[in-house]
PDB file of C-alpha atoms in Angstrom:
ATOM      1  CA  MET A 426      85.696 117.620  93.220  1.00 41.00           C
ATOM      2  CA  LEU A 427      82.737 115.512  92.144  1.00 44.00           C
ATOM      3  CA  THR A 428      79.156 116.722  91.821  1.00 45.00           C
ATOM      4  CA  LEU A 429      76.511 114.070  91.284  1.00 49.00           C
ATOM      5  CA  GLY A 430      73.598 114.799  88.986  1.00 50.00           C
ATOM      6  CA  GLY A 431      70.447 112.916  88.122  1.00 48.00           C
ATOM      7  CA  CYS A 432      69.902 109.541  86.539  1.00 48.00           C
ATOM      8  CA  SER A 433      69.836 109.037  82.799  1.00 45.00           C
ATOM      9  CA  GLY A 434      67.232 107.005  80.987  1.00 43.00           C
ATOM     10  CA  GLN A 435      69.418 103.924  81.437  1.00 54.00           C
ATOM     11  CA  GLY A 436      69.535 104.393  85.218  1.00 73.00           C
ATOM     12  CA  ALA A 437      73.085 105.774  85.210  1.00 83.00           C
ATOM     13  CA  VAL A 438      74.139 108.658  87.449  1.00 89.00           C
ATOM     14  CA  THR A 439      75.847 111.572  85.689  1.00 87.00           C
ATOM     15  CA  ALA A 440      78.599 113.429  87.555  1.00 81.00           C
ATOM     16  CA  GLU A 441      80.249 116.777  86.893  1.00 78.00           C
ATOM     17  CA  ALA A 442      83.954 116.672  87.742  1.00 72.00           C
ATOM     18  CA  GLN A 443      86.239 119.643  88.305  1.00 73.00           C
ATOM     19  CA  GLU A 444      88.956 119.278  85.674  1.00 80.00           C
ATOM     20  CA  PHE A 445      92.557 120.431  85.713  1.00 83.00           C
ATOM     21  CA  PHE A 446      92.610 121.947  82.225  1.00 94.00           C
ATOM     22  CA  PRO A 447      90.166 123.059  79.512  1.00 94.00           C
ATOM     23  CA  SER A 448      89.767 120.260  76.968  1.00 95.00           C
ATOM     24  CA  SER A 449      86.986 121.094  74.510  1.00 94.00           C
ATOM     25  CA  THR A 450      88.764 122.833  71.626  1.00 96.00           C
ATOM     26  CA  ALA A 451      91.790 122.252  69.416  1.00 97.00           C
ATOM     27  CA  GLU A 452      93.448 125.253  71.081  1.00 97.00           C
ATOM     28  CA  ASP A 453      92.958 123.596  74.484  1.00 97.00           C
ATOM     29  CA  TRP A 454      94.574 120.384  73.279  1.00 98.00           C
ATOM     30  CA  VAL A 455      97.574 122.195  71.777  1.00 97.00           C
ATOM     31  CA  THR A 456      98.010 124.479  74.788  1.00 97.00           C
ATOM     32  CA  TYR A 457      97.862 121.877  77.574  1.00 96.00           C
ATOM     33  CA  SER A 458      98.634 118.419  76.211  1.00 97.00           C
ATOM     34  CA  ASP A 459     102.095 116.918  75.875  1.00 97.00           C
ATOM     35  CA  ALA A 460     100.982 114.032  73.682  1.00 98.00           C
ATOM     36  CA  ILE A 461      97.943 112.713  71.853  1.00 98.00           C
ATOM     37  CA  VAL A 462      97.732 108.945  71.745  1.00 98.00           C
ATOM     38  CA  ASN A 463      95.494 106.227  70.373  1.00 98.00           C
ATOM     39  CA  ILE A 464      94.707 103.699  73.111  1.00 98.00           C
ATOM     40  CA  HIS A 465      92.911 100.359  73.362  1.00 98.00           C
ATOM     41  CA  VAL A 466      91.107  99.657  76.647  1.00 98.00           C
ATOM     42  CA  LYS A 467      91.832  96.089  77.776  1.00 97.00           C
ATOM     43  CA  ARG A 468      90.048  95.622  81.103  1.00 96.00           C
ATOM     44  CA  GLU A 469      88.407  97.346  84.071  1.00 96.00           C
ATOM     45  CA  PHE A 470      88.935  97.112  87.831  1.00 94.00           C
ATOM     46  CA  GLU A 471      86.661  98.007  90.738  1.00 95.00           C
ATOM     47  CA  ILE A 472      87.973 100.207  93.557  1.00 95.00           C
ATOM     48  CA  PRO A 473      86.326  99.263  96.869  1.00 94.00           C
ATOM     49  CA  PRO A 474      84.382 101.960  98.744  1.00 94.00           C
ATOM     50  CA  SER A 475      85.714 103.372 101.991  1.00 94.00           C
ATOM     51  CA  SER A 476      84.949 101.812 105.355  1.00 94.00           C
ATOM     52  CA  ASP A 477      82.685 104.783 106.165  1.00 94.00           C
ATOM     53  CA  GLU A 478      80.710 104.214 102.964  1.00 95.00           C
ATOM     54  CA  LEU A 479      80.397 100.508 103.709  1.00 94.00           C
ATOM     55  CA  GLU A 480      79.164 101.286 107.208  1.00 93.00           C
ATOM     56  CA  ALA A 481      76.626 103.769 105.822  1.00 95.00           C
ATOM     57  CA  ASP A 482      75.655 101.210 103.168  1.00 95.00           C
ATOM     58  CA  GLU A 483      75.894 103.864 100.434  1.00 95.00           C
ATOM     59  CA  GLY A 484      78.613 105.602  98.476  1.00 95.00           C
ATOM     60  CA  ILE A 485      80.766 105.144  95.383  1.00 94.00           C
ATOM     61  CA  ILE A 486      82.563 102.090  94.010  1.00 96.00           C
ATOM     62  CA  GLY A 487      85.409 103.457  91.912  1.00 94.00           C
ATOM     63  CA  ARG A 488      86.551 102.126  88.555  1.00 95.00           C
ATOM     64  CA  ASN A 489      89.926 102.095  86.792  1.00 96.00           C
ATOM     65  CA  VAL A 490      90.732 100.794  83.340  1.00 97.00           C
ATOM     66  CA  SER A 491      93.967  99.444  81.893  1.00 97.00           C
ATOM     67  CA  ALA A 492      94.761 100.540  78.336  1.00 98.00           C
ATOM     68  CA  THR A 493      97.479  99.828  75.790  1.00 98.00           C
ATOM     69  CA  VAL A 494      99.054 102.781  73.970  1.00 98.00           C
ATOM     70  CA  LYS A 495      98.698 101.724  70.335  1.00 97.00           C
ATOM     71  CA  GLU A 496     100.229 104.778  68.697  1.00 97.00           C
ATOM     72  CA  VAL A 497     101.500 108.250  69.579  1.00 97.00           C
ATOM     73  CA  MET A 498      99.710 110.551  67.136  1.00 97.00           C
ATOM     74  CA  TRP A 499     101.231 113.910  68.157  1.00 98.00           C
ATOM     75  CA  ARG A 500     103.811 115.285  70.583  1.00 97.00           C
ATOM     76  CA  GLN A 501     104.239 118.758  72.036  1.00 97.00           C
ATOM     77  CA  PRO A 502     107.443 119.646  70.122  1.00 95.00           C
ATOM     78  CA  SER A 503     109.204 121.242  73.085  1.00 95.00           C
ATOM     79  CA  ARG A 504     108.420 118.234  75.352  1.00 94.00           C
ATOM     80  CA  SER A 505     108.944 115.401  72.890  1.00 94.00           C
ATOM     81  CA  ASP A 506     111.751 113.975  75.040  1.00 94.00           C
ATOM     82  CA  LEU A 507     109.242 112.774  77.662  1.00 95.00           C
ATOM     83  CA  ALA A 508     109.065 108.982  77.711  1.00 94.00           C
ATOM     84  CA  MET A 509     105.631 107.625  76.817  1.00 95.00           C
ATOM     85  CA  PRO A 510     104.549 104.440  78.643  1.00 94.00           C
ATOM     86  CA  ARG A 511     103.267 101.433  76.722  1.00 96.00           C
ATOM     87  CA  SER A 512     100.180 101.217  78.929  1.00 96.00           C
ATOM     88  CA  LEU A 513      98.029 103.536  81.033  1.00 96.00           C
ATOM     89  CA  ASP A 514      95.809 103.082  84.081  1.00 94.00           C
ATOM     90  CA  LEU A 515      92.978 105.599  84.026  1.00 94.00           C
ATOM     91  CA  GLY A 516      90.159 106.531  86.388  1.00 90.00           C
ATOM     92  CA  ALA A 517      86.831 105.945  84.667  1.00 91.00           C
ATOM     93  CA  GLY A 518      83.728 106.563  86.723  1.00 89.00           C
ATOM     94  CA  GLY A 519      82.339 103.626  88.660  1.00 94.00           C
ATOM     95  CA  TRP A 520      79.062 102.908  90.403  1.00 95.00           C
ATOM     96  CA  VAL A 521      76.897 104.630  92.999  1.00 95.00           C
ATOM     97  CA  PHE A 522      75.514 102.139  95.497  1.00 95.00           C
ATOM     98  CA  HIS A 523      72.756 102.245  98.082  1.00 95.00           C
ATOM     99  CA  GLY A 524      72.268  98.975  99.876  1.00 94.00           C
ATOM    100  CA  SER A 525      72.200  96.252  97.255  1.00 91.00           C
ATOM    101  CA  GLU A 526      71.309  98.695  94.446  1.00 94.00           C
ATOM    102  CA  ARG A 527      74.062  99.834  92.068  1.00 93.00           C
ATOM    103  CA  LYS A 528      73.849 102.474  89.344  1.00 94.00           C
ATOM    104  CA  GLU A 529      76.529 103.222  86.779  1.00 93.00           C
ATOM    105  CA  LEU A 530      78.454 106.453  87.411  1.00 92.00           C
ATOM    106  CA  ARG A 531      79.451 108.456  84.340  1.00 89.00           C
ATOM    107  CA  PHE A 532      81.238 111.786  83.904  1.00 87.00           C
ATOM    108  CA  SER A 533      79.343 114.341  81.835  1.00 83.00           C
ATOM    109  CA  GLY A 534      80.767 114.859  78.329  1.00 83.00           C
ATOM    110  CA  SER A 535      83.307 112.063  78.677  1.00 89.00           C
ATOM    111  CA  PRO A 536      83.254 108.420  77.537  1.00 92.00           C
ATOM    112  CA  ARG A 537      83.208 105.679  80.141  1.00 93.00           C
ATOM    113  CA  LEU A 538      86.189 103.911  78.536  1.00 96.00           C
ATOM    114  CA  GLU A 539      84.721 100.505  77.793  1.00 95.00           C
ATOM    115  CA  PRO A 540      86.978  97.448  77.360  1.00 96.00           C
ATOM    116  CA  GLY A 541      87.399  96.397  73.749  1.00 97.00           C
ATOM    117  CA  HIS A 542      87.214  99.930  72.348  1.00 97.00           C
ATOM    118  CA  ASP A 543      89.782 102.419  71.033  1.00 98.00           C
ATOM    119  CA  TYR A 544      90.007 106.062  72.099  1.00 98.00           C
ATOM    120  CA  LEU A 545      92.014 109.119  71.149  1.00 97.00           C
ATOM    121  CA  ILE A 546      93.228 110.910  74.261  1.00 97.00           C
ATOM    122  CA  ALA A 547      95.157 114.131  74.916  1.00 97.00           C
ATOM    123  CA  LEU A 548      97.567 113.677  77.825  1.00 97.00           C
ATOM    124  CA  ALA A 549      99.667 115.950  80.002  1.00 95.00           C
ATOM    125  CA  TYR A 550     102.677 114.855  82.028  1.00 94.00           C
ATOM    126  CA  THR A 551     102.074 116.620  85.341  1.00 82.00           C
ATOM    127  CA  THR A 552     102.291 116.350  89.109  1.00 74.00           C
ATOM    128  CA  LEU A 553      98.528 116.966  89.341  1.00 64.00           C
ATOM    129  CA  HIS A 554      97.867 113.239  89.598  1.00 44.00           C
ATOM    130  CA  PRO A 555      94.234 112.264  90.349  1.00 42.00           C
ATOM    131  CA  THR A 556      95.357 110.560  93.584  1.00 42.00           C
ATOM    132  CA  GLY A 557      96.859 113.804  94.835  1.00 41.00           C
ATOM    133  CA  SER A 558     100.413 112.446  94.948  1.00 51.00           C
ATOM    134  CA  GLY A 559     103.374 114.580  93.946  1.00 70.00           C
ATOM    135  CA  THR A 560     104.740 112.090  91.449  1.00 77.00           C
ATOM    136  CA  PRO A 561     104.412 113.222  87.817  1.00 81.00           C
ATOM    137  CA  ALA A 562     102.085 111.067  85.750  1.00 86.00           C
ATOM    138  CA  TRP A 563     100.451 111.006  82.347  1.00 93.00           C
ATOM    139  CA  ILE A 564      96.808 112.089  82.780  1.00 92.00           C
ATOM    140  CA  PRO A 565      94.028 113.252  80.427  1.00 94.00           C
ATOM    141  CA  ILE A 566      93.845 117.041  80.279  1.00 95.00           C
ATOM    142  CA  GLY A 567      90.068 116.750  80.683  1.00 93.00           C
ATOM    143  CA  GLY A 568      87.018 114.639  80.001  1.00 91.00           C
ATOM    144  CA  GLN A 569      86.436 116.147  76.566  1.00 93.00           C
ATOM    145  CA  ALA A 570      89.967 115.231  75.527  1.00 95.00           C
ATOM    146  CA  ILE A 571      88.950 111.549  75.417  1.00 96.00           C
ATOM    147  CA  VAL A 572      87.283 110.665  72.116  1.00 96.00           C
ATOM    148  CA  PRO A 573      85.907 107.300  70.894  1.00 97.00           C
ATOM    149  CA  ASN A 574      88.071 106.166  67.978  1.00 97.00           C
ATOM    150  CA  ASP A 575      87.166 102.647  66.823  1.00 97.00           C
ATOM    151  CA  SER A 576      88.389 101.827  63.300  1.00 97.00           C
ATOM    152  CA  ALA A 577      90.432 105.074  63.371  1.00 97.00           C
ATOM    153  CA  THR A 578      87.197 107.078  63.073  1.00 97.00           C
ATOM    154  CA  ILE A 579      86.411 110.034  65.343  1.00 96.00           C
ATOM    155  CA  GLY A 580      83.334 109.377  67.477  1.00 95.00           C
ATOM    156  CA  LYS A 581      82.951 105.735  66.447  1.00 95.00           C
ATOM    157  CA  GLY A 582      82.543 103.182  69.227  1.00 94.00           C
ATOM    158  CA  GLU A 583      81.157 104.113  72.612  1.00 90.00           C
ATOM    159  CA  ASP A 584      78.277 106.581  72.344  1.00 85.00           C
ATOM    160  CA  ILE A 585      78.630 109.700  74.528  1.00 83.00           C
ATOM    161  CA  ALA A 586      76.490 112.758  75.146  1.00 76.00           C
ATOM    162  CA  ARG A 587      77.796 116.314  74.872  1.00 83.00           C
ATOM    163  CA  PRO A 588      81.141 115.720  73.138  1.00 88.00           C
ATOM    164  CA  GLY A 589      83.612 118.598  73.107  1.00 90.00           C
ATOM    165  CA  ALA A 590      83.651 121.125  70.282  1.00 93.00           C
ATOM    166  CA  LEU A 591      86.687 119.539  68.598  1.00 95.00           C
ATOM    167  CA  ALA A 592      85.273 116.006  68.616  1.00 94.00           C
ATOM    168  CA  LYS A 593      81.820 117.207  67.540  1.00 93.00           C
ATOM    169  CA  SER A 594      83.218 119.137  64.560  1.00 95.00           C
ATOM    170  CA  LEU A 595      85.066 116.060  63.282  1.00 96.00           C
ATOM    171  CA  GLN A 596      82.476 113.380  64.078  1.00 95.00           C
ATOM    172  CA  GLY A 597      82.755 110.479  61.632  1.00 96.00           C
ATOM    173  CA  ARG A 598      86.029 111.722  60.117  1.00 97.00           C
ATOM    174  CA  PRO A 599      89.348 109.813  60.074  1.00 97.00           C
ATOM    175  CA  THR A 600      91.653 110.171  63.067  1.00 97.00           C
ATOM    176  CA  THR A 601      94.213 111.797  60.801  1.00 96.00           C
ATOM    177  CA  ASP A 602      91.843 114.743  60.253  1.00 97.00           C
ATOM    178  CA  LEU A 603      91.915 115.535  63.975  1.00 97.00           C
ATOM    179  CA  VAL A 604      95.699 115.205  64.091  1.00 96.00           C
ATOM    180  CA  ASP A 605      95.988 117.563  61.101  1.00 97.00           C
ATOM    181  CA  LYS A 606      93.724 120.034  62.911  1.00 97.00           C
ATOM    182  CA  ILE A 607      95.987 119.934  65.961  1.00 97.00           C
ATOM    183  CA  ARG A 608      99.099 120.509  63.854  1.00 97.00           C
ATOM    184  CA  GLU A 609      97.622 123.606  62.207  1.00 97.00           C
ATOM    185  CA  THR A 610      96.262 125.122  65.459  1.00 97.00           C
ATOM    186  CA  ALA A 611      98.232 127.659  67.500  1.00 96.00           C
ATOM    187  CA  PRO A 612      98.262 127.445  71.313  1.00 97.00           C
ATOM    188  CA  ASP A 613      96.691 130.091  73.509  1.00 97.00           C
ATOM    189  CA  PRO A 614      98.933 133.160  73.060  1.00 96.00           C
ATOM    190  CA  LYS A 615      98.899 133.699  76.827  1.00 96.00           C
ATOM    191  CA  ALA A 616     100.936 130.481  77.140  1.00 94.00           C
ATOM    192  CA  LYS A 617     103.526 131.683  74.615  1.00 87.00           C
ATOM    193  CA  GLY A 618     107.068 130.820  75.666  1.00 92.00           C
ATOM    194  CA  LEU A 619     105.856 128.263  78.214  1.00 93.00           C
ATOM    195  CA  LEU A 620     105.230 125.200  76.057  1.00 95.00           C
ATOM    196  CA  ASP A 621     108.400 123.591  77.407  1.00 93.00           C
ATOM    197  CA  GLU A 622     106.986 123.916  80.949  1.00 90.00           C
ATOM    198  CA  PRO A 623     104.509 121.509  82.599  1.00 89.00           C
ATOM    199  CA  ALA A 624     100.860 122.014  81.711  1.00 91.00           C
ATOM    200  CA  SER A 625     100.134 123.335  85.207  1.00 89.00           C
ATOM    201  CA  VAL A 626     102.535 126.238  84.618  1.00 88.00           C
ATOM    202  CA  ARG A 627     100.854 127.023  81.309  1.00 90.00           C
ATOM    203  CA  ARG A 628      97.427 126.962  82.952  1.00 90.00           C
ATOM    204  CA  THR A 629      98.535 129.326  85.716  1.00 88.00           C
ATOM    205  CA  ALA A 630      99.901 131.770  83.141  1.00 89.00           C
ATOM    206  CA  VAL A 631      96.710 131.696  81.082  1.00 93.00           C
ATOM    207  CA  GLN A 632      94.531 132.242  84.169  1.00 91.00           C
ATOM    208  CA  ALA A 633      96.712 135.091  85.406  1.00 90.00           C
ATOM    209  CA  ALA A 634      96.511 136.867  82.038  1.00 91.00           C
ATOM    210  CA  SER A 635      92.760 136.383  81.587  1.00 81.00           C
TER     211      SER A 635
END
């Protein structure tokens, strides 16, 4: 689900997206992610609007990016046997168009994933693929689980508004400090005994117990 907001000072449109999992805190990352990786975004691709949008002369042009997995920084111990791909294709906003006018579409609290930059990202291997297919895929647990990470420094690179609590608390610190924080953080106790299950199962258990 996508809710469009207003324009920023740069003429971009900010969107609020319904996310699969909480992603702001270290506990969220440990509870729902299966791996934390350092990626380098190589290039972006436009996704054409639908025929209905073209006929209406307004709608959304989607955007995907292709990224190389530079390093696996952390694995969920009970799911460390999952094979990690060498590259990832990720949805990353796009553009809102009306006639010949185009405005950049961004997701609130999440970086746009610009080519040439590095990011730290918490991933889950789950069937809740953004396309709605039933094939398991590696996806970000949420927008706040994607953190700029140029020069192995948290928050360095692309500038974003409203970073998650974990990223904000470690702004300007080495990547290793965030990884250390993850290693010393316990998962949500309501997911106890389920860390070898897919993230969707953990989320259902946490919601049911809350």
